Amino acid sequence: MRAATCLLALLCSLGAGTGRGWQADPERVSHTRMAARLSEIARQRPHGGDYVRSRDAIRRAFDAMPATATVEERVRAAGTLADAELKLGNVEAAIPLFQSVLDRLGQLPPDERPGIAVTTVFLLAVSYLRQAQTDNCVARHTGASCILPTAPSGVLSDPSSALQAMPLFADIVRNTPAGKPLYLAAKWLLNTVALMVGAQGDLAAELQIDPTVFSPETDFPRFQNIAPRLGVATHGFAGGVVADDLDGDGLIDLMVSDLSTGGAIRVLRNAGEPGFVDVSAVAGLREITGGLNLTHADYDNDGDVDVFVQRGAWWRATGTWPNSLLRNEGDFRFVDVTYLAGLAGDGLDSPTQTAAWADYDNDGDLDLYVGNETTDDAQFPAHLFRNEGDGTFLEVGAAAGVANNRWAKSVVWGDYDKDGFEDLFVSNYQGLNRLYRNNRDGSFTDVAERLGLQQPEASFLSWFWDVDNDGNLDLLVNGSQPAQMSGEVPAIWQIAASRTGLPTPAPSARLFLGDGEGGLRDASAGAGLARITFPMGANFGDLDNDGWLDHYLGTGYPTYEALMPNVMYRGLGGARFEEITFAGGFGHLAKGHAIAFADLDNDGDQDVFEQMGGMLLSDPYPDALYENPGFGNRWLKLSLQGVEANRSAIGSRVRIDVEGPAGARSIYRRVGTGASFGGNPLRVEAGLGQAERITGLEIVWAGSGVIQVFGALALDSTYRVVEGFDPILEELPQVSWRLP
């Protein structure tokens, strides 16, 4: 890319004064072309437009019903219209329509009344629940809003709508056989709303879920959500996050997106003690909108963090969507070079929400795999874009054997067999998963069936990590809601069942431990991950700096009744976990998406940023930032700079040797952004437990295969490491402050 940058400079000098602006600045031409395409999409397909058009058609049919229409026809039409209004968040219109259905139940045939009654009561209760969230958790938002267990400052200040919902849910519980899905769904929501108003203890015994279900699981300090005070409670729909040093000053900045076609991509500069400053206005991204996910890397090896934006997920029937490659030009300025780089256009635009960077051919620059959504009615194969080293990419997915042709929900790279070449795992929804083993000749072979990695079929988030600190990559695959259940009773009943110890058909997470020789053993049993969670975003890090990896799941599904806590797991060592959701204050009830573990205040421990918000028109939400209270353990940070390896050092392996009261141990980390739906910093932030000294550091550089070994390093320090025959190991100044 350095050569391409020189070429662009030459074109600029040759084009000056010629009146041929497209020759003078091809990057700007690409940017303008993308802006025009996104503007067209926003005009043709505004966010929620399908719901609006559907509601309008239903409203016209409802208003035009003839006088001869039967009571049954009118009741069903009113219920259909009410549900359409609810999907748009028009609670004031939905509630009287639902009530009109209930008022006319007595005029229906007796055999039709029970089914219509219970469905209508449930949706009416959900309408009041949605109003309660809007009135309190959004309009009167605080850092404690909608987080379990409910802190005093998190109790709903206007409980009126919640108090309307509670007796409706209670009626369903009382009139539905115990243990049935609808009974469980209503009982869960009743208790959750009661907790939000501080009144669970006031429920009748037969209506209560055991309060211990919502109690702190263990002795673990509570993290506070300080996003509103820090200026990072950006408000939007479901989206992505990048947490990294975007301007090279050593401080971790933030970039967030949301999926709406007109949704802004926000850039938040870490200004140190003053907090974060919104610099979106100067980022050059005002017309580059939308994005359900963000994935970052230095694709052009120029030392700046670039960002790939993924769009169009779930909208296969509405046409193709372009993704975006945002080239970082320094000083928080970005330019969309997607068309110039060859990543968009005919045959390349596809619905996607997942992508990942790696140097799969070991040539020193980063390649890009984009997982798309193929179903029976829409064919969108995945794309593997090979980095040509001149700022452009060549699509080689089919030739490499990784087209997938399934509904990809997550893609992650990792050298699971330690042969020096990156392999690729693809998590598929409504289809079998794949593990593409790198054949080291530019092609791949799917070995998922042989290794027992095809299940579960309802998969979603996944990632490679070394969870047991043995130097070998392991794999975690999270389950989702099975497709065949999407039309039945709202899936929230499965959360209730799982939380109260009842069986549920949804798949739980699967943990596979690698042996470094090509084997992956299912170690799910006994891992402590059997709970059903429905994650939509996730990432991992080390909250307590004990050297064992923890992970956080942003949970939910699109509709409003999906009121469930986001879930935090603490690593105990030996590939075992304990939940600390309620103990740590991470039980946010709003829909959670992209996650980042990052030391935002440079005090040595990782804070947690969570991009929040749903998909429906009235379901945006402010983002969250959980401040780490500190645990007193030691730490080390490493910023790796590849030379023969890719500049970001993505895929490089790190081993830190320490000694402490319990003796010697090694802690293993891998350079990357973490999970498939979140963006950790590319610098290594490693907890060292009660280490008394660092005795050694080993780095295996991805791509080049260079192995570098260093001696003792200082505890609680940050180093820059540059690859080479004469490597640079430089301790960097560390300026820390207290988050407000």
XYZ file of C-alpha atoms in Angstrom:
740
model
C 0.000 0.000 0.000
C 2.953 2.329 0.502
C 3.496 2.136 -3.280
C -0.203 2.818 -3.866
C -0.042 5.877 -1.621
C 2.855 7.230 -3.700
C 0.872 6.537 -6.862
C -2.094 8.469 -5.504
C 0.185 11.396 -4.659
C 1.554 11.311 -8.216
C -1.942 11.310 -9.680
C -2.832 14.284 -7.490
C 0.173 16.253 -8.732
C -0.464 15.358 -12.362
C -4.177 16.123 -12.105
C -3.774 19.525 -10.477
C -5.251 22.216 -12.669
C -6.398 19.823 -15.382
C -10.066 19.903 -14.398
C -10.066 16.084 -14.236
C -10.896 15.709 -10.519
C -11.533 11.975 -10.806
C -7.908 11.512 -11.801
C -6.664 13.847 -9.095
C -8.318 12.052 -6.180
C -9.565 8.515 -6.866
C -10.146 7.956 -3.135
C -12.566 10.883 -3.064
C -14.342 9.499 -6.138
C -14.801 6.177 -4.334
C -16.046 7.990 -1.243
C -18.549 10.053 -3.220
C -19.785 7.008 -5.088
C -20.435 5.167 -1.811
C -22.207 8.187 -0.331
C -24.523 8.298 -3.339
C -25.236 4.564 -3.115
C -26.051 4.751 0.592
C -28.254 7.789 0.035
C -30.166 5.840 -2.598
C -30.615 2.908 -0.212
C -31.850 5.207 2.568
C -34.347 6.786 0.174
C -35.632 3.504 -1.238
C -35.482 1.494 1.964
C -35.704 3.776 5.003
C -35.223 2.021 8.310
C -38.507 0.403 9.298
C -40.020 1.156 5.926
C -41.277 -2.401 5.481
C -43.122 -2.193 8.799
C -44.591 1.192 7.846
C -45.789 -0.070 4.469
C -47.257 -3.178 6.066
C -49.060 -1.136 8.713
C -50.414 1.283 6.127
C -51.813 -1.563 4.024
C -53.374 -3.179 7.076
C -54.838 0.177 8.148
C -56.403 0.743 4.707
C -57.958 -2.713 4.757
C -59.220 -2.148 8.303
C -60.784 1.225 7.468
C -62.373 -0.166 4.312
C -64.085 -3.132 5.967
C -67.663 -3.352 4.724
C -70.616 -3.048 7.048
C -71.341 -6.714 6.352
C -68.053 -7.838 7.946
C -68.553 -10.341 10.741
C -67.504 -9.744 14.331
C -64.786 -12.358 13.931
C -63.387 -10.535 10.895
C -63.409 -7.187 12.692
C -61.761 -8.580 15.814
C -59.019 -10.307 13.872
C -58.414 -7.215 11.752
C -58.147 -5.035 14.871
C -55.655 -7.443 16.395
C -53.574 -7.532 13.219
C -53.516 -3.744 13.025
C -52.628 -3.443 16.719
C -49.665 -5.789 16.257
C -48.482 -3.758 13.249
C -48.686 -0.545 15.280
C -46.778 -2.166 18.129
C -43.944 -3.187 15.803
C -43.621 0.490 14.879
C -43.574 1.470 18.543
C -46.909 3.252 18.248
C -48.023 2.060 21.656
C -50.696 4.762 21.973
C -52.359 3.394 18.832
C -51.821 -0.279 19.661
C -53.249 -0.293 23.195
C -56.853 0.784 22.364
C -56.925 -1.626 19.444
C -55.862 -4.544 21.652
C -58.418 -3.423 24.232
C -61.147 -3.364 21.567
C -60.382 -6.995 20.802
C -60.759 -7.931 24.462
C -64.002 -5.935 24.753
C -65.583 -7.967 21.936
C -64.416 -11.426 22.974
C -67.899 -12.284 24.213
C -69.245 -11.897 20.690
C -66.907 -14.558 19.300
C -67.647 -18.260 19.082
C -66.700 -19.908 22.401
C -64.022 -22.138 20.864
C -62.146 -19.109 19.456
C -62.135 -16.982 22.592
C -59.303 -18.566 24.661
C -56.614 -18.420 21.968
C -57.415 -14.864 20.893
C -57.760 -13.729 24.510
C -54.393 -14.979 25.723
C -52.508 -13.701 22.654
C -54.143 -10.291 22.956
C -53.546 -9.987 26.699
C -49.885 -10.886 26.211
C -49.398 -8.307 23.449
C -51.272 -5.670 25.437
C -48.976 -6.327 28.401
C -45.942 -6.089 26.104
C -47.274 -2.744 24.837
C -47.341 -1.346 28.367
C -43.912 -2.868 29.020
C -42.482 -1.144 25.935
C -44.001 2.155 27.092
C -42.433 1.724 30.533
C -38.986 1.197 29.000
C -39.366 4.211 26.722
C -40.617 6.488 29.514
C -37.907 5.484 31.959
C -34.882 3.644 30.596
C -34.672 5.887 27.519
C -36.369 9.215 28.266
C -35.073 9.308 31.856
C -31.914 7.337 31.216
C -29.279 6.945 33.931
C -26.305 4.625 34.187
C -28.396 2.287 36.341
C -31.431 2.153 34.031
C -32.720 -1.307 33.099
C -29.884 -3.184 34.842
C -30.491 -6.114 37.219
C -30.245 -6.260 40.156
C -32.028 -2.920 40.287
C -30.062 -0.231 42.107
C -32.045 2.499 43.908
C -31.226 4.940 41.107
C -32.441 2.406 38.568
C -35.976 1.954 39.906
C -38.507 3.305 37.394
C -39.322 6.894 38.290
C -42.600 6.687 36.345
C -43.975 3.198 37.020
C -47.463 3.838 35.608
C -47.115 1.797 32.416
C -45.235 -0.989 34.216
C -48.059 -1.221 36.751
C -50.503 -1.615 33.849
C -48.475 -4.496 32.428
C -48.060 -6.463 35.648
C -51.701 -7.568 36.236
C -51.999 -8.625 32.597
C -48.953 -10.887 32.855
C -50.296 -12.142 36.194
C -53.626 -13.099 34.582
C -51.781 -15.223 32.006
C -49.769 -16.949 34.735
C -52.904 -17.732 36.722
C -54.828 -19.032 33.701
C -52.131 -21.030 31.906
C -50.953 -24.512 32.958
C -47.764 -24.273 34.999
C -44.593 -25.003 33.064
C -46.068 -24.275 29.633
C -44.054 -21.902 27.433
C -46.581 -19.049 27.673
C -46.777 -19.487 31.449
C -42.994 -19.245 31.699
C -42.825 -16.238 29.368
C -45.473 -14.295 31.293
C -44.050 -15.209 34.697
C -40.551 -14.143 33.650
C -41.737 -10.796 32.316
C -43.962 -10.207 35.355
C -41.036 -10.729 37.717
C -38.638 -8.701 35.598
C -41.020 -5.733 35.517
C -41.614 -6.110 39.257
C -37.858 -5.894 39.824
C -37.713 -2.736 37.718
C -40.318 -1.059 39.935
C -38.814 -2.502 43.127
C -41.810 -4.678 43.929
C -40.942 -8.314 43.283
C -41.401 -9.070 46.954
C -44.981 -7.808 46.735
C -46.027 -10.463 44.222
C -48.189 -13.333 45.423
C -46.206 -16.486 46.109
C -47.617 -18.336 43.095
C -46.530 -15.494 40.825
C -42.976 -15.158 42.089
C -39.817 -16.575 40.602
C -37.383 -17.464 43.366
C -35.589 -14.162 44.144
C -32.255 -15.995 44.258
C -32.527 -16.370 40.460
C -31.780 -12.632 40.243
C -29.354 -12.421 43.154
C -25.568 -11.927 42.940
C -24.039 -15.274 42.076
C -20.770 -14.847 43.955
C -18.589 -12.297 45.705
C -17.553 -10.008 42.878
C -17.457 -6.181 42.855
C -20.120 -4.302 40.934
C -19.065 -2.363 37.831
C -20.861 0.952 37.315
C -22.242 2.047 33.947
C -20.694 5.511 33.588
C -21.435 6.017 29.890
C -23.790 8.972 30.457
C -21.182 10.789 32.565
C -18.356 10.073 30.134
C -20.133 11.200 26.981
C -20.222 7.780 25.301
C -23.898 6.877 25.824
C -24.470 7.223 22.100
C -28.083 6.484 21.214
C -28.907 4.213 18.310
C -30.076 0.901 16.959
C -28.106 -2.353 16.882
C -24.580 -1.812 15.581
C -20.858 -2.380 15.944
C -17.951 -0.963 17.919
C -14.238 -0.382 17.410
C -12.173 0.297 20.530
C -8.640 1.204 19.490
C -6.137 4.032 19.172
C -7.459 5.765 16.069
C -5.023 8.712 16.136
C -1.841 7.133 17.491
C -1.677 9.023 20.803
C -1.709 5.904 22.988
C -5.307 6.334 24.168
C -8.138 4.022 23.168
C -10.831 5.800 21.153
C -14.259 4.515 20.109
C -16.171 4.199 16.842
C -19.806 3.007 16.915
C -22.417 2.381 14.226
C -26.047 1.351 13.951
C -27.844 -0.685 11.323
C -30.409 1.918 10.219
C -29.926 3.051 6.645
C -29.438 6.641 7.783
C -27.640 5.767 11.004
C -24.532 7.779 11.783
C -21.097 6.265 12.312
C -19.842 8.087 15.396
C -16.189 8.668 16.267
C -15.373 9.444 19.917
C -11.880 10.699 20.750
C -10.371 9.717 24.084
C -9.207 13.049 25.515
C -7.889 11.624 28.769
C -9.024 13.326 31.954
C -11.808 15.346 30.273
C -13.367 12.161 28.910
C -14.462 11.515 25.337
C -15.106 14.116 22.653
C -17.375 13.469 19.679
C -15.266 14.198 16.583
C -17.701 12.671 14.109
C -18.113 16.029 12.374
C -14.490 16.047 11.230
C -14.265 12.303 10.487
C -15.695 12.730 6.991
C -18.335 10.057 7.546
C -21.510 12.153 7.601
C -22.769 10.533 4.375
C -21.301 7.080 5.083
C -24.185 5.676 7.094
C -25.451 2.418 8.516
C -23.613 -0.700 9.610
C -24.575 -3.601 11.858
C -20.968 -4.550 12.545
C -17.480 -2.996 12.441
C -14.183 -4.856 12.007
C -10.844 -3.058 12.191
C -7.235 -3.617 11.111
C -4.367 -1.817 9.379
C -5.052 -3.297 5.951
C -2.577 -1.032 4.100
C 0.321 -1.352 6.580
C 0.647 2.415 7.027
C 0.353 2.440 10.835
C -3.270 3.625 11.089
C -6.308 1.611 12.150
C -8.757 1.182 9.256
C -12.350 -0.047 9.580
C -14.565 -2.396 7.553
C -18.328 -1.749 7.879
C -20.802 -4.610 7.349
C -24.355 -3.946 6.134
C -27.566 -5.526 4.901
C -27.956 -8.443 7.322
C -31.489 -9.931 7.420
C -32.580 -7.955 4.329
C -31.938 -10.522 1.595
C -35.304 -9.868 -0.072
C -34.733 -6.127 -0.469
C -31.720 -6.236 -2.766
C -27.982 -6.075 -2.365
C -26.054 -3.799 -0.025
C -22.458 -2.576 -0.219
C -20.086 -2.851 2.703
C -17.515 -0.108 3.329
C -13.762 0.016 3.791
C -12.862 3.185 5.703
C -9.227 4.158 5.229
C -7.771 6.055 8.186
C -5.945 9.148 6.962
C -4.887 10.290 10.426
C -6.251 12.876 12.840
C -9.605 11.056 12.956
C -10.261 11.553 9.249
C -11.542 8.642 7.181
C -12.269 8.126 3.501
C -14.398 5.351 1.999
C -12.158 3.505 -0.487
C -14.435 0.496 -1.005
C -14.875 0.878 -4.747
C -11.252 1.834 -5.281
C -10.172 -1.264 -3.347
C -12.474 -3.592 -5.303
C -14.663 -4.594 -2.352
C -18.039 -3.468 -3.729
C -19.946 -3.529 -6.981
C -21.635 -6.108 -9.176
C -21.473 -9.580 -7.659
C -19.854 -8.318 -4.460
C -22.676 -6.460 -2.697
C -24.378 -8.884 -0.316
C -26.247 -8.990 2.991
C -23.684 -9.540 5.750
C -23.040 -8.952 9.416
C -19.706 -10.688 9.850
C -16.177 -10.346 8.487
C -12.644 -10.992 9.713
C -9.055 -10.023 8.797
C -6.050 -12.352 8.579
C -2.963 -12.918 6.470
C -4.037 -16.321 5.187
C -1.312 -16.556 2.514
C 1.564 -15.272 4.712
C 2.595 -12.513 2.323
C 2.692 -9.762 4.942
C -0.615 -8.026 4.279
C -4.091 -8.657 5.623
C -6.791 -10.428 3.643
C -10.517 -10.179 4.353
C -13.196 -12.859 4.619
C -16.817 -11.667 4.434
C -19.554 -14.067 5.516
C -22.823 -13.515 3.650
C -26.370 -14.831 3.983
C -27.448 -17.643 1.679
C -30.901 -19.196 2.076
C -33.172 -21.223 -0.189
C -34.619 -18.064 -1.721
C -31.468 -15.912 -1.919
C -27.963 -16.999 -2.865
C -25.092 -14.897 -1.541
C -21.836 -16.863 -1.282
C -19.145 -15.689 1.092
C -16.208 -13.680 -0.251
C -12.502 -14.087 0.384
C -10.687 -10.929 -0.654
C -6.962 -11.416 -1.168
C -4.948 -8.287 -0.438
C -2.834 -7.503 -3.496
C -0.515 -5.187 -1.539
C -1.287 -2.122 -3.671
C -4.473 -1.000 -1.952
C -6.711 -3.352 -3.930
C -8.228 -6.777 -3.278
C -9.025 -9.750 -5.500
C -12.050 -11.939 -4.735
C -10.952 -15.612 -4.615
C -13.606 -17.232 -2.391
C -14.874 -19.845 -4.806
C -11.398 -20.681 -6.093
C -10.132 -21.091 -2.520
C -13.077 -23.343 -1.598
C -14.562 -21.095 1.093
C -17.749 -19.806 -0.597
C -19.756 -21.428 2.254
C -23.187 -20.922 0.566
C -24.923 -20.936 3.929
C -26.303 -18.272 6.260
C -23.103 -17.066 7.920
C -23.530 -15.467 11.346
C -19.915 -15.429 12.478
C -16.500 -15.858 10.857
C -13.206 -16.076 12.758
C -9.607 -16.875 11.801
C -7.189 -18.867 13.928
C -4.238 -21.206 13.450
C -5.823 -24.018 15.436
C -3.296 -26.644 14.294
C -0.203 -24.395 14.746
C 1.171 -25.034 11.272
C 1.842 -21.347 10.702
C -1.184 -20.745 8.451
C -4.507 -19.190 9.509
C -7.576 -21.424 9.382
C -11.189 -20.226 9.200
C -14.288 -21.113 11.242
C -17.737 -20.161 9.900
C -20.750 -20.309 12.206
C -23.933 -20.831 10.195
C -27.573 -20.287 11.108
C -30.024 -22.899 9.790
C -27.110 -24.934 8.520
C -24.013 -26.859 9.504
C -20.925 -24.981 10.646
C -17.620 -25.173 8.798
C -13.964 -25.260 9.784
C -11.859 -24.514 6.729
C -8.347 -25.859 7.238
C -5.713 -23.875 5.340
C -4.032 -26.141 2.795
C -1.065 -23.730 2.611
C -1.447 -23.386 -1.166
C -4.211 -20.774 -1.302
C -7.008 -23.313 -0.884
C -8.962 -24.677 2.080
C -10.650 -27.930 3.093
C -13.730 -28.112 5.323
C -12.862 -30.461 8.220
C -15.788 -29.577 10.513
C -17.545 -32.911 10.080
C -14.391 -34.903 10.808
C -13.701 -32.857 13.955
C -17.307 -32.800 15.194
C -17.721 -29.032 14.819
C -20.820 -28.831 12.612
C -23.290 -28.394 15.471
C -25.286 -26.622 16.698
C -27.181 -25.757 13.530
C -28.626 -22.661 15.212
C -25.185 -21.137 15.767
C -24.307 -17.486 16.085
C -21.265 -15.885 17.728
C -17.915 -17.628 17.841
C -14.260 -16.958 18.533
C -10.828 -18.530 18.867
C -8.949 -17.998 22.157
C -6.574 -19.841 24.445
C -8.973 -20.307 27.328
C -6.898 -22.845 29.287
C -3.489 -21.154 28.833
C -1.760 -24.130 27.242
C -0.521 -22.338 24.123
C -3.124 -23.904 21.817
C -6.144 -22.176 20.329
C -9.581 -23.207 21.558
C -12.976 -22.430 20.012
C -16.239 -21.204 21.550
C -19.478 -21.389 19.531
C -22.631 -19.800 20.953
C -26.109 -21.080 20.143
C -29.098 -19.041 19.039
C -32.849 -19.503 18.734
C -33.661 -22.437 16.417
C -35.362 -21.208 13.252
C -38.247 -23.668 13.541
C -39.261 -22.071 16.845
C -39.476 -18.484 15.605
C -43.229 -18.645 14.957
C -44.215 -20.234 18.256
C -44.587 -18.713 21.724
C -42.107 -15.821 22.192
C -38.642 -17.224 22.810
C -38.297 -15.421 26.131
C -39.834 -18.522 27.720
C -36.578 -20.354 27.063
C -34.660 -17.763 29.073
C -37.147 -18.285 31.920
C -36.785 -22.035 31.666
C -33.001 -21.934 31.605
C -32.811 -19.506 34.540
C -35.155 -21.638 36.638
C -33.570 -24.999 35.865
C -36.075 -26.325 33.332
C -35.167 -27.946 30.008
C -35.264 -25.935 26.787
C -34.673 -26.912 23.141
C -32.406 -23.968 22.316
C -28.705 -24.844 22.061
C -26.213 -23.697 24.662
C -22.617 -22.695 24.013
C -20.114 -25.317 22.839
C -16.498 -25.115 23.987
C -13.824 -27.011 22.041
C -10.276 -27.310 23.382
C -7.424 -27.504 20.893
C -4.392 -29.748 21.195
C -2.245 -27.697 18.787
C -1.944 -30.652 16.442
C -5.250 -30.368 14.610
C -7.549 -31.835 17.235
C -10.436 -30.019 18.953
C -12.146 -31.785 21.866
C -15.663 -30.927 23.024
C -15.241 -29.750 26.614
C -18.702 -28.171 27.005
C -19.777 -30.502 29.791
C -18.680 -29.053 33.093
C -17.562 -25.732 31.576
C -20.384 -23.839 33.278
C -21.814 -22.502 30.003
C -25.033 -24.521 29.767
C -27.349 -21.544 30.276
C -29.435 -20.378 27.285
C -28.473 -16.781 26.472
C -29.440 -15.774 22.877
C -26.331 -13.611 22.351
C -26.200 -11.037 19.542
C -22.827 -9.476 20.403
C -19.891 -10.640 22.484
C -16.247 -10.320 23.356
C -13.692 -11.508 25.854
C -10.983 -10.089 28.084
C -9.657 -10.342 31.620
C -11.764 -8.283 34.029
C -9.839 -9.129 37.186
C -6.359 -9.416 35.609
C -5.965 -12.928 37.021
C -4.613 -14.301 33.737
C -7.790 -16.242 32.878
C -10.133 -14.982 30.158
C -13.675 -13.821 30.894
C -16.410 -13.060 28.352
C -19.545 -10.936 28.018
C -22.619 -11.645 25.896
C -24.936 -8.919 24.622
C -28.267 -10.722 24.461
C -31.743 -10.429 22.964
C -33.748 -10.871 19.782
C -35.700 -8.311 17.743
C -39.159 -8.105 19.330
C -40.043 -6.076 22.420
C -40.709 -8.890 24.887
C -37.050 -9.933 24.640
C -36.324 -8.615 28.127
C -33.365 -10.649 29.377
C -30.091 -9.851 31.138
C -26.879 -9.566 29.174
C -24.536 -12.205 30.567
C -20.978 -12.045 31.959
C -18.872 -15.142 32.620
C -15.686 -15.155 34.690
C -12.940 -17.601 33.751
C -11.823 -19.807 36.637
C -8.984 -21.581 34.861
C -9.047 -25.072 33.453
C -11.716 -24.076 30.878
C -14.311 -23.509 33.604
C -16.536 -20.484 34.140
C -18.881 -18.979 36.685
C -21.573 -16.438 35.923
C -21.105 -12.993 37.480
C -23.911 -11.187 35.641
C -25.780 -9.932 38.689
C -22.810 -9.746 41.032
C -20.907 -7.502 38.626
C -23.846 -5.299 37.590
C -23.761 -6.515 33.980
C -27.407 -7.690 33.789
C -28.573 -5.037 31.343
C -32.091 -5.744 30.079
C -31.855 -3.697 26.880
C -30.705 -5.448 23.733
C -26.928 -5.744 23.677
C -24.765 -5.926 20.596
C -21.076 -5.298 19.952
C -18.745 -5.590 22.963
C -15.217 -4.312 23.603
C -12.915 -5.032 26.549
C -10.398 -2.169 26.716
C -8.384 -0.204 29.269
C -9.917 3.145 28.421
C -8.371 5.088 31.311
C -4.918 3.454 31.115
C -5.025 2.347 34.740
C -4.125 -1.240 33.891
C -7.519 -2.961 34.037
C -10.083 -3.463 31.324
C -13.339 -1.580 31.175
C -16.234 -2.895 29.081
C -18.056 -0.959 26.355
C -21.343 -2.291 24.997
C -23.168 -1.020 21.928
C -26.877 -1.206 22.717
C -30.132 -1.030 20.784
C -32.600 -3.169 18.908
C -33.839 -3.363 15.363
C -37.456 -2.195 15.548
C -38.229 1.473 15.002
C -38.824 2.368 18.650
C -36.027 0.218 20.049
C -32.845 2.348 19.991
C -30.976 2.600 23.277
C -27.998 4.461 24.799
C -24.698 2.563 24.832
C -23.101 1.416 28.083
C -19.596 1.638 29.573
C -18.821 -0.399 32.668
C -15.939 0.984 34.699
C -13.564 -1.557 36.210
C -13.205 -0.918 39.975
C -9.783 -2.630 40.030
C -8.583 -5.870 41.608
C -4.967 -5.192 42.561
C -3.515 -7.755 40.156
C -0.521 -7.107 37.879
C -0.646 -6.521 34.139
C 1.313 -5.965 30.919
C 0.409 -4.236 27.649
C 2.117 -4.888 24.326
C 1.724 -2.929 21.083
C 3.151 -5.141 18.349
C 4.317 -3.742 15.015
C 4.974 -6.201 12.239
C 7.567 -5.663 9.527
C 7.652 -8.903 7.560
C 4.405 -9.806 9.312
C 1.344 -7.632 8.795
C 1.746 -4.252 10.503
C -1.167 -4.937 12.905
C 0.470 -8.248 13.914
C -2.978 -9.872 13.744
C -2.686 -13.590 14.444
C 0.676 -13.287 16.229
C 1.036 -15.365 19.392
C 2.382 -14.066 22.694
C 3.655 -16.001 25.719
C 4.367 -14.119 28.959
C 6.331 -16.025 31.614
C 5.866 -14.880 35.207
C 6.729 -15.967 38.723
C 4.644 -15.362 41.813
C 3.647 -16.809 45.187
C 2.242 -19.945 43.534
C 5.341 -20.476 41.398
C 5.961 -20.038 37.678
C 3.252 -19.866 35.043
C 2.816 -18.808 31.418
C 0.021 -16.649 30.055
C -0.832 -16.910 26.360
C -2.502 -14.289 24.221
C -3.130 -13.779 20.504
C -3.249 -10.455 18.687
C -6.693 -9.661 17.327
C -9.967 -7.890 17.966
C -11.528 -10.752 19.911
C -14.930 -12.186 19.072
C -16.920 -11.967 15.859
C -19.248 -9.192 17.033
C -17.091 -6.707 18.896
C -13.829 -4.829 18.534
C -11.151 -5.093 21.219
C -7.923 -3.074 20.809
C -5.215 -4.692 18.717
C -2.712 -4.128 21.519
C -2.368 -7.022 23.949
C -3.788 -6.221 27.392
C -2.798 -9.144 29.608
C -3.570 -9.729 33.263
C -0.769 -11.430 35.203
C -2.473 -12.289 38.489
C -0.250 -12.005 41.564
C 2.964 -12.115 39.529
C 6.036 -10.792 41.317
C 8.185 -10.612 38.209
C 8.041 -11.122 34.439
C 10.821 -13.523 33.546
C 10.367 -13.710 29.777
C 8.368 -12.833 26.693
C 8.059 -14.816 23.458
C 6.393 -13.564 20.278
C 5.642 -15.741 17.260
C 4.892 -13.309 14.439
C 1.998 -14.359 12.204
C 2.865 -14.769 8.549
C 6.620 -14.363 8.813
C 6.983 -17.081 11.452
C 9.742 -15.077 13.154
C 10.155 -16.016 16.819
C 11.528 -13.401 19.184
C 12.413 -13.970 22.824
C 13.005 -11.276 25.427
C 14.114 -11.414 29.038
C 12.706 -9.704 32.105
C 10.180 -6.887 31.657
C 8.734 -4.461 34.165
C 5.382 -5.253 35.700
C 2.430 -2.901 35.124
C 4.066 -1.445 32.012
C 3.379 -0.863 28.330
C 5.874 -1.831 25.614
C 6.103 -1.347 21.880
C 7.669 -4.309 20.083
C 8.848 -4.018 16.476
C 9.552 -7.214 14.531
C 12.977 -7.634 12.997
C 16.416 -9.234 13.183
C 17.313 -6.365 15.487
C 13.959 -6.014 17.259
C 12.877 -2.932 19.137
C 11.496 -3.332 22.639
C 10.552 0.107 23.907
C 8.788 0.909 27.176
C 6.125 3.544 26.577
C 5.017 6.250 29.010
C 1.748 5.423 30.730
C -0.574 8.285 31.607
C -3.588 7.105 33.573
C -6.574 8.891 35.071
C -9.813 8.114 36.820
C -12.907 7.777 34.695
C -15.450 10.258 36.117
